[in-house]
Structure formats: C-alpha cells, structure tokens
Coordinates of C-alpha atoms in Angstrom, one line a residue:
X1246 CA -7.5 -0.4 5.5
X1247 CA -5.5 0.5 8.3
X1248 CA -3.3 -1.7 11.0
X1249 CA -4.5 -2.7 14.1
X1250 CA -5.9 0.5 16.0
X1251 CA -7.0 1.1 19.6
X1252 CA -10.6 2.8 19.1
X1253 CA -11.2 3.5 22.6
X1254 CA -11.0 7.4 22.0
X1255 CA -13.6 7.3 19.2
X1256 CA -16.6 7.6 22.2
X1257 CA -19.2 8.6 19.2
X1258 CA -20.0 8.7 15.6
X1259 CA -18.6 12.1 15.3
X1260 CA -15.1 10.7 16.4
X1261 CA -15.3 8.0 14.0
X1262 CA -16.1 10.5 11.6
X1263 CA -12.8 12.9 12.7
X1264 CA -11.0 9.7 12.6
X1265 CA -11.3 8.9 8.6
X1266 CA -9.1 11.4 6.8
X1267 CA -6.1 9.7 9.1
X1268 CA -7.3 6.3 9.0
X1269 CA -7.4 6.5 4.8
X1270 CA -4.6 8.9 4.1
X1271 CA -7.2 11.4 2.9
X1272 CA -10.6 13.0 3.3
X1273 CA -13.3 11.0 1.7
X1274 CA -16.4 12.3 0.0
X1275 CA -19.1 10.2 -1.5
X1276 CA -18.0 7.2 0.3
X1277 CA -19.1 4.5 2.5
X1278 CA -16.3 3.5 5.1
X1279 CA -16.0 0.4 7.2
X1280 CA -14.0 -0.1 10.0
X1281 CA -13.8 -4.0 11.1
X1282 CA -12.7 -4.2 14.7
X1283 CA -11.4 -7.3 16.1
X1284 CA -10.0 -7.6 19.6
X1285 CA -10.7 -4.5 20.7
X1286 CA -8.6 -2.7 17.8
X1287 CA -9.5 -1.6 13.9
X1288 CA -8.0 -4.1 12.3
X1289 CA -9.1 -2.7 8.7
X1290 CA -11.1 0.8 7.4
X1291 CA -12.2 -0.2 3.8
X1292 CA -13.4 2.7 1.7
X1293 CA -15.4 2.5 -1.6
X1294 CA -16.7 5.0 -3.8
X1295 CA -21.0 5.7 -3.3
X1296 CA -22.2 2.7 -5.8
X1297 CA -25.0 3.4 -7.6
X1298 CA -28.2 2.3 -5.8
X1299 CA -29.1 -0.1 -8.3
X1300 CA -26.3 -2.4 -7.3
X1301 CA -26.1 -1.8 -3.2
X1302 CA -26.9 -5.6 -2.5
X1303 CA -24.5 -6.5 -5.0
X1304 CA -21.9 -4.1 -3.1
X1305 CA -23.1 -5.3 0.4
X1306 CA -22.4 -9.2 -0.6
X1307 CA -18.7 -8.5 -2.0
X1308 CA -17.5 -6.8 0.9
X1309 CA -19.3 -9.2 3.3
X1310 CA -17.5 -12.1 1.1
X1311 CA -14.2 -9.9 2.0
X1312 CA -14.9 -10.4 5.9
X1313 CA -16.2 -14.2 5.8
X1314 CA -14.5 -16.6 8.2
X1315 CA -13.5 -14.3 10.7
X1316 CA -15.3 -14.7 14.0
X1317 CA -15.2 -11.9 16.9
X1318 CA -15.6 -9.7 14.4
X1319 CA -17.9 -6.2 14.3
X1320 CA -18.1 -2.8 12.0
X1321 CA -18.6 0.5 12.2
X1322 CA -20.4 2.0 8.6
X1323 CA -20.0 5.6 7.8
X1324 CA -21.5 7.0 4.8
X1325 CA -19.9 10.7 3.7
X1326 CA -21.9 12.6 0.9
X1327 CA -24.9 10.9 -1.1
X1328 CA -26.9 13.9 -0.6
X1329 CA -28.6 16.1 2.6
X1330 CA -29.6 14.5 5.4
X1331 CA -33.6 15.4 6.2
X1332 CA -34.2 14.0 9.5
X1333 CA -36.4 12.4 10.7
X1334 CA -37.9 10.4 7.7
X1335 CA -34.7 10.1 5.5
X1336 CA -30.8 10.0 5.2
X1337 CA -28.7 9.2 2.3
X1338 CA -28.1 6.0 1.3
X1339 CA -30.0 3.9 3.4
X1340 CA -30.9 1.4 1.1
X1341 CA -27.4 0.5 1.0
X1342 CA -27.1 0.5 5.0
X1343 CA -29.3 -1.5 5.3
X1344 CA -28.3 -4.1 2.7
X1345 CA -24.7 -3.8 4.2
X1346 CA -26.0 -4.7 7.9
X1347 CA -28.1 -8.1 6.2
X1348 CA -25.0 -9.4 3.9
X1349 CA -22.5 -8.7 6.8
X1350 CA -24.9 -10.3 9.4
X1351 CA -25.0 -13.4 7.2
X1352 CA -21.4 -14.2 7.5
X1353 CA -21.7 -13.0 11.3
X1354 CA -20.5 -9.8 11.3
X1355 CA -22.5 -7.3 13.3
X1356 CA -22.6 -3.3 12.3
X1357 CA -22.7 -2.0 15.8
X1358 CA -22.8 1.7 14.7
X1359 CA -23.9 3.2 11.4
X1360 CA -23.6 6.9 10.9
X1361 CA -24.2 9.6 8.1
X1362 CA -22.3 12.8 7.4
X1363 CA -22.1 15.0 4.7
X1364 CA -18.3 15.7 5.1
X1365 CA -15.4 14.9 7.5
X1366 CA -14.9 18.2 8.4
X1367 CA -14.9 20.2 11.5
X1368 CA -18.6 21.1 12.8
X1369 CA -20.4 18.5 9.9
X1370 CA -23.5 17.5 11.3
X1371 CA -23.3 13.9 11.9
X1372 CA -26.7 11.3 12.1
X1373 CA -27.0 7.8 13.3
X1374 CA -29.0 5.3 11.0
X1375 CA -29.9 3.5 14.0
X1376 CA -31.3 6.2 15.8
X1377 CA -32.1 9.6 14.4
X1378 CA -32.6 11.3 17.7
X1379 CA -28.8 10.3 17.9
X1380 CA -26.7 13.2 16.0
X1381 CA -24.0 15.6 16.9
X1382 CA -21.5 17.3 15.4
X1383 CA -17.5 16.1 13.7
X1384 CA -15.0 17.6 16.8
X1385 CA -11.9 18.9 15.0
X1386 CA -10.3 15.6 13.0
X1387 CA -6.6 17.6 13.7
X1388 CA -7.5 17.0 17.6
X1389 CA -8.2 13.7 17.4
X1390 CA -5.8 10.9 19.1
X1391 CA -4.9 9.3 15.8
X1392 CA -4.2 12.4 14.0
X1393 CA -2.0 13.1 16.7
X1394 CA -0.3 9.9 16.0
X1395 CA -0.3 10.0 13.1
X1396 CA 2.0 13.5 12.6
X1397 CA 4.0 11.8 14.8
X1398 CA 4.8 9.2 12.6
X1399 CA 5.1 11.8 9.5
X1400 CA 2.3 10.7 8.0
X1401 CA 0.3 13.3 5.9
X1402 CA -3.1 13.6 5.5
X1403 CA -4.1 15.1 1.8
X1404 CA -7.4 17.3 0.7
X1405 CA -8.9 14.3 -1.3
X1406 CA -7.9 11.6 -3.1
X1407 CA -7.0 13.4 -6.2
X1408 CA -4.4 15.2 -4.3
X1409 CA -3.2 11.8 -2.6
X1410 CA -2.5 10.6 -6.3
X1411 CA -0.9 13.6 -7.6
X1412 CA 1.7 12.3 -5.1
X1413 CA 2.9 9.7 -7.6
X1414 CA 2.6 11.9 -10.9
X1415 CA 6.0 10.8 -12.9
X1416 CA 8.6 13.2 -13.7
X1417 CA 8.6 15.1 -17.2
X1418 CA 9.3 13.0 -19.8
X1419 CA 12.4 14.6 -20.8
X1420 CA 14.0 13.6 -17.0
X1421 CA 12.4 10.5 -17.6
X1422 CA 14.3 10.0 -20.8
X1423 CA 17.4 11.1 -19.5
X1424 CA 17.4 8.5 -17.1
X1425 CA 16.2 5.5 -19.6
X1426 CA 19.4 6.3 -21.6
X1427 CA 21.4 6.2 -18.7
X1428 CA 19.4 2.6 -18.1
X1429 CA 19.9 1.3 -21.4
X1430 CA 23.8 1.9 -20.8
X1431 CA 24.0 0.1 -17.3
X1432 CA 22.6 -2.8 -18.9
X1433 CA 25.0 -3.0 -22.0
X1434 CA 27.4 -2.8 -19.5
X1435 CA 26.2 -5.3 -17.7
X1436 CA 25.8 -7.9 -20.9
X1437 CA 29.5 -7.1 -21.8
X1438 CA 31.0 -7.5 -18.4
X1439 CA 28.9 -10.4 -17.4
X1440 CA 28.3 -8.8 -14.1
X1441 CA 25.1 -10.4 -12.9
X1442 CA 27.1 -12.5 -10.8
X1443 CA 26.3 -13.0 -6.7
X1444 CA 29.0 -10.1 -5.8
X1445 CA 26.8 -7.5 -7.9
X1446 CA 24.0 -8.8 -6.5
X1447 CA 24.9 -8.1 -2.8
X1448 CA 26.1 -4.8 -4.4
X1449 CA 23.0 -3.7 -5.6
X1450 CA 21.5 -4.7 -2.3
X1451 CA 23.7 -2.6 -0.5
X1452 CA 23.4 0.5 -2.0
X1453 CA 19.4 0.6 -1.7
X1454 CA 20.3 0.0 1.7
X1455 CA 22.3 2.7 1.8
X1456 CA 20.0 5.1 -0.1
X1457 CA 16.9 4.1 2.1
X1458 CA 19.0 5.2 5.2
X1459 CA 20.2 8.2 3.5
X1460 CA 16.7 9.0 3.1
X1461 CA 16.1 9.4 6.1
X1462 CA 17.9 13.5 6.3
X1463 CA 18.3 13.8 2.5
X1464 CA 16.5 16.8 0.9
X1465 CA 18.0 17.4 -2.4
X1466 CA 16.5 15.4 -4.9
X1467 CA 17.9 12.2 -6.4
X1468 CA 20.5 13.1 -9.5
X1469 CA 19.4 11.2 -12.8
X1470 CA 22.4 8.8 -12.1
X1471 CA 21.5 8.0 -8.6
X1472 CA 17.9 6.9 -10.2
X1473 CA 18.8 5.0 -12.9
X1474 CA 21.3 3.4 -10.5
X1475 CA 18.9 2.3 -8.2
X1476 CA 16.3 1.4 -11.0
X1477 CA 18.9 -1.0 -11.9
X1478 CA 19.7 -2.5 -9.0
X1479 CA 16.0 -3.3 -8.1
X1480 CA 15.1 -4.5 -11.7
X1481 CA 16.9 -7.2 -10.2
X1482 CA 14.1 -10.4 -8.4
X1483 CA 16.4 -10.8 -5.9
X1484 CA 17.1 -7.3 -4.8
X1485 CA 13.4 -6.3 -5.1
X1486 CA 12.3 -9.1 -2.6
X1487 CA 15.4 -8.7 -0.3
X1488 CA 14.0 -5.0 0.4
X1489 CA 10.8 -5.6 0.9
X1490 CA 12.4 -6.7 4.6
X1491 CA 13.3 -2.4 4.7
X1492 CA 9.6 -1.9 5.5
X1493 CA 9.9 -3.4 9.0
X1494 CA 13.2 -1.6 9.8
X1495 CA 14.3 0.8 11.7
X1496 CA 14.5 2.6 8.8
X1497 CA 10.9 1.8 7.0
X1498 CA 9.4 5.7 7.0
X1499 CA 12.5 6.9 5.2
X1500 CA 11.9 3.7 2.9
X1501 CA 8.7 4.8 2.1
X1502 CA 9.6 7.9 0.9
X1503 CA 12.4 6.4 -1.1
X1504 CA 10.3 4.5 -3.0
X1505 CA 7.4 7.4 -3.5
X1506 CA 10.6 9.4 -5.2
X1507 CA 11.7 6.7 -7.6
X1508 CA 8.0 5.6 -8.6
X1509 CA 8.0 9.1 -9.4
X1510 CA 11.4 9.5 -11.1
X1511 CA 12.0 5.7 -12.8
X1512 CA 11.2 5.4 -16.3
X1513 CA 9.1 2.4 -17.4
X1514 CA 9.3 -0.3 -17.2
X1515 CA 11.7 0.2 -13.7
X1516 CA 9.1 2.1 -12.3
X1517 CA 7.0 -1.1 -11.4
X1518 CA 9.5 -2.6 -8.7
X1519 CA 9.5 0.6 -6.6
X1520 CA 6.0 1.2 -7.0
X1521 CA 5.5 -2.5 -6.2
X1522 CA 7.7 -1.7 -3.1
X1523 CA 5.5 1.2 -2.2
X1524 CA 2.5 -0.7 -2.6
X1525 CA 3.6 -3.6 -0.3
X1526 CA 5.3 -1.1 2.1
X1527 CA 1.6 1.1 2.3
X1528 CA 0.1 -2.1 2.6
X1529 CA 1.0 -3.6 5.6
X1530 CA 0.9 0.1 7.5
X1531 CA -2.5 -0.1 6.5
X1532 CA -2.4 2.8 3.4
X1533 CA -4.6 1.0 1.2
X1534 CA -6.3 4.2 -0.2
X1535 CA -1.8 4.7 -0.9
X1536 CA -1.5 1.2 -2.1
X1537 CA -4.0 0.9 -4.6
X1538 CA -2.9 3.9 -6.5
X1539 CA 1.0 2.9 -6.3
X1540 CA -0.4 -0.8 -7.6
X1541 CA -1.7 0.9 -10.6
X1542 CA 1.7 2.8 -11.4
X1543 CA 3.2 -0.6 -11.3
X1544 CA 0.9 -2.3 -13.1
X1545 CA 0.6 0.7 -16.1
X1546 CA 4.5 0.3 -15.9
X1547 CA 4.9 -3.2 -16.1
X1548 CA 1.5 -5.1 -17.1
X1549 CA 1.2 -8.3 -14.7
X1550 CA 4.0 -7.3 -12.6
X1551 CA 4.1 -10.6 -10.6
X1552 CA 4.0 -9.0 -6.8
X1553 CA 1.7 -6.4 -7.6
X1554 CA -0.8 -9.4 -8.8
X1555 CA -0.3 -10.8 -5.4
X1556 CA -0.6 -7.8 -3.7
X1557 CA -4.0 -7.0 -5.1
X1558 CA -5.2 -10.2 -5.4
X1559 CA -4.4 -10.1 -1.4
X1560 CA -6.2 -6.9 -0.6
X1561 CA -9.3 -7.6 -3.2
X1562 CA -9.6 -10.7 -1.1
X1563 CA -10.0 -8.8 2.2
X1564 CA -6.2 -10.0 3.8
X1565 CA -5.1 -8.6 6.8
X1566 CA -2.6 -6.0 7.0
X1567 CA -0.8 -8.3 9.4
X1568 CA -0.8 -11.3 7.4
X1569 CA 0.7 -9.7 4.9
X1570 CA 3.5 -8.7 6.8
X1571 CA 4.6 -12.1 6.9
X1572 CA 6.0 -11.3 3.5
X1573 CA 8.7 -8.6 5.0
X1574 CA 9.4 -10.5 7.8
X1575 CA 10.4 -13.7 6.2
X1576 CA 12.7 -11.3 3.8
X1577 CA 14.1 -10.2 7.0
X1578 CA 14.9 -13.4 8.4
X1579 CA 15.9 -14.7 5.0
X1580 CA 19.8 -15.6 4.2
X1581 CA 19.6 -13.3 0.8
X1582 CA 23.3 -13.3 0.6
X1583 CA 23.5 -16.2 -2.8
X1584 CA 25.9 -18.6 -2.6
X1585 CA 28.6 -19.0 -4.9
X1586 CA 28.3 -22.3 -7.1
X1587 CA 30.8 -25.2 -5.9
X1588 CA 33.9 -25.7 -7.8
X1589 CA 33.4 -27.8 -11.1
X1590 CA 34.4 -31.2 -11.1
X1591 CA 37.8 -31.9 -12.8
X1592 CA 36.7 -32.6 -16.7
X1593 CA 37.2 -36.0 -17.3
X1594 CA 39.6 -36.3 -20.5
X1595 CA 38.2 -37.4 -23.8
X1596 CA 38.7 -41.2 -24.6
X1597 CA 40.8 -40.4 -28.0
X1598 CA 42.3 -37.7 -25.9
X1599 CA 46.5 -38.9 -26.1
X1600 CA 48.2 -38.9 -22.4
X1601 CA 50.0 -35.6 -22.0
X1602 CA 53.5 -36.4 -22.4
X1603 CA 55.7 -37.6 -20.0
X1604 CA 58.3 -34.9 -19.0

C-alpha cells in the first residue's frame, strides 16, 4: 500500500511498472500489484505473491472484499513474472486478470489498465491485457518522479523482498543476552524502588523523545545500555502509545529508523513494542510490504501483541493508510502527561480507637 499519490506522471503501463519498486519498498517478482486510485491519487498499491491458478477466483474475491464500499474508486493491475509473454495469443496469468477485473467489477471497482511484465527493470518489455498491440518498454524506474521523491525523503528501495527483510534480522544472540540481563536488572530495580509511578512515566517518555530526535545525526550504534533503557521504557502501555504520536512529527523519518534499530537490537519479549511501533509508523506512510514483516517480529516476539492484532487486522481488512493515521494523531493531541491521584481522605478513627490525650 502506499499513501495518497499523484499518478499524473505514470502516462503508460511502463511508468506504472518503473513506479513499483518505490511504491512497495522493493522490486517485486512473481507478483500481481494493484494500485486503487481514488480522487485522482493512489490511495493504496497492494502486492501478493502469484497464487496458484487453481485458486485465482478465490484470490480475486478476497481482495475485491478488501475494496468493497468505496465508491469513485478504480485500479490499475500489474502482473510481474508467471512466465514469458508470447504475444499475440497468450500472457501470463490471465486467468487471474480476468477473474480480478469480474470480482472487483462486482463491488464497483473498475480495472482501467492491466499490464504484464516480466520484471521491473530498466528496458522489460511490458504488454497490456487489454490490448496486445499495446506494449512498450519499463523507462528507468531511478528516473521516475516518485523515485525521485522518494530519495528525497530517504527512503530506500531494496533488491527484493528478501533483502527488505534482512533489514530486521536481530542482533547475535550474545548482544541480545547482554542486553536481557541488563533488562532483567532495570526491572528488579524497578519492583524494589516502586518506581512505576507517573514521574517515571513522563521520564521514560522523555528520553525516547530524546533518542528519536537524536536519531536524526546519530551514526554510532546504540550501546547495550541505551537499548535495554529504551526497551524498558517502552515496555511500558503508556509510553508505547504516547509515541506512536512521533510518526507525524517533525521528527518521524529519524523515528523510523529508531525503531528499525531496536527491533533489531531488543531482546524478546521488548522487541514487540518497537517493532509494533515500526509496523504502525510503515503503515500509515504506506510501507505495507515494511509493515507486514515488522508485524511478524512483533508477533514472533510477543504472541498476540495487542496493537499488532489491530494493526493487521486493519490492513487484512483493506484500511486506508489515512484512517489509520487517526491513531497518531489522536496520540498527538492526547494529554499523556497522568495525573497524580488526589490526596486521600483523612482516615476516619476506629470506633474503639481512645481520644488522643489531651495535652
């Protein structure tokens, strides 16, 4: 998925084509992409692995289910891989094409353009379904308008997904283990002192705050006690949710890569708020390709992880980017600071407790 793009520099097939590998984070292969425009923008590029043929209609009817109830809406379907084109009596895949453009059709979705290509890749050959007569060739995707936008925002584009998920590979155990002891002490601590009070709290909050803006020119890695430190302060509900507000900052870029570091370097089960943070943060800039696999570190860390339920159940179910974004900027608007508890009532004394004596 991807958040609300202009596509009025993707003229042809081939542009669409260019367009993927910055749209999804990373070059697909074997895939069939849809882009659902609304309003003149792409409001979502859904990817799925090539199912096999036997269950196209089934395929066809989940992701038309996904994009039910939402009129003014129209796709763009690109397959990439399935086999060689062999124009003009066949192209990969169009069984499934053709399945896609009756199940979306149903729920009023029309596929204006449907294209095939074997790869996104400068100079692919590229073939319209609609039309075979209609074919070119995939321009450069680095020349392409959103790839120029996109290194502008820092955003890399990887080889293939594989490489996209090496991204998140954890740290070797032993650093790993370092850190959990250095966890498992914070939190004894913590039960000794009794610190989980509202001051600690706002402390905790602080110094991700302070960590996501350092993040911004850091490049040393974080130390093992910097890790565990933040692991602990976002164990904490509270914390977690008052930073999901840091991915609509100023500051939400260096966020990101915050939390790409700690899902990396937090043992389990810390690992899961991060990662949950990564998810929701890829999410609503329109990563889902990112935000599926940073769901799965959460979940593997931390099985039914309560926001990373959500979060899935939210993109499974076809939400918006921008609905979901609700989410960060009710955190932002939120008072997070908690309020300290009134002042007890006086005890009222005992009835066989005797009248204190009379000086």
């Amino acid at each position: 998925m991807t958040t609300p793009t202009k596509p009025s520099h993707l003229r042809t097939p081939g542009d669409v084509i260019a367009a993927l590998p910055y749209l999804l984070g990373f070059h697909p292969a074997d895939s069939l992409v849809l882009l659902v425009l609304e309003g003149g923008s792409i409001a979502q590029t859904l990817r799925l692995d090539l199912p096999a043929t036997r269950n196209d209609r089934r395929v066809a009817d989940e992701l038309a289910l996904s994009l039910r109830g939402r009129p003014h809406t129209h796709a763009v379907a690109v397959v990439v891989g399935g086999g060689r084109g062999d124009p003009p009596e066949l192209l990969p895949r169009e069984h499934l094409v053709e399945e896609l453009t009756a199940s979306l059709g149903y729920v009023g979705v029309r596929v204006t353009c449907a294209a095939w290509s074997p790869a996104t890749a400068k100079g692919s050959p590229w073939l319209s379904y609609h039309d075979l007569g209609d074919q070119g060739v995939v321009p450069d995707p680095a020349t392409t308008t959103i790839a120029a936008r996109a290194v502008a925002q820092g955003l890399v584009t990887h080889r293939d997904r594989e490489t996209l998920a090496a991204t998140l590979t954890p740290d070797p155990p032993e650093a790993l283990s370092r850190r959990s002891a250095l966890l498992d002490k914070a939190a004894a601590e913590a039960e000794i002192g009794e610190t989980e009070d509202s001051a600690t709290m706002v402390r905790h909050r602080t110094l991700v705050k302070a960590e996501v803006a350092r993040a911004r020119s850091r490049t040393n890695p974080l130390t093992d006690q910097e890790v565990a430190d933040l692991a602990y302060a976002l164990s904490d509900p509270w914390v977690r949710d008052a930073s999901l507000a840091d991915a609509i900052s100023d500051h939400a870029e260096a966020a990101e890569r915050l939390w790409i570091e700690l899902t990396r370097a937090s043992p389990t089960p810390e690992r899961a708020e991060p990662a949950a943070l990564l998810a929701f943060s890829a999410y609503i800039r329109g990563d889902g390709a990112l935000a599926l696999m940073a769901m799965d570190r959460a979940e593997e860390a931390m099985p039914g992880h309560r926001l990373t339920v959500l979060l899935r159940t939210a993109l499974e179910n076809g939400m918006p980017p921008s609905t979901v974004k609700g989410l960060a900027e009710r955190a932002a608007a939120a008072d997070w600071i908690p309020k300290p508890d009134p002042d007890p009532p006086l005890a009222t004394p005992h009835p066989d407790t005797p009248d204190p004596p009379t000086p």
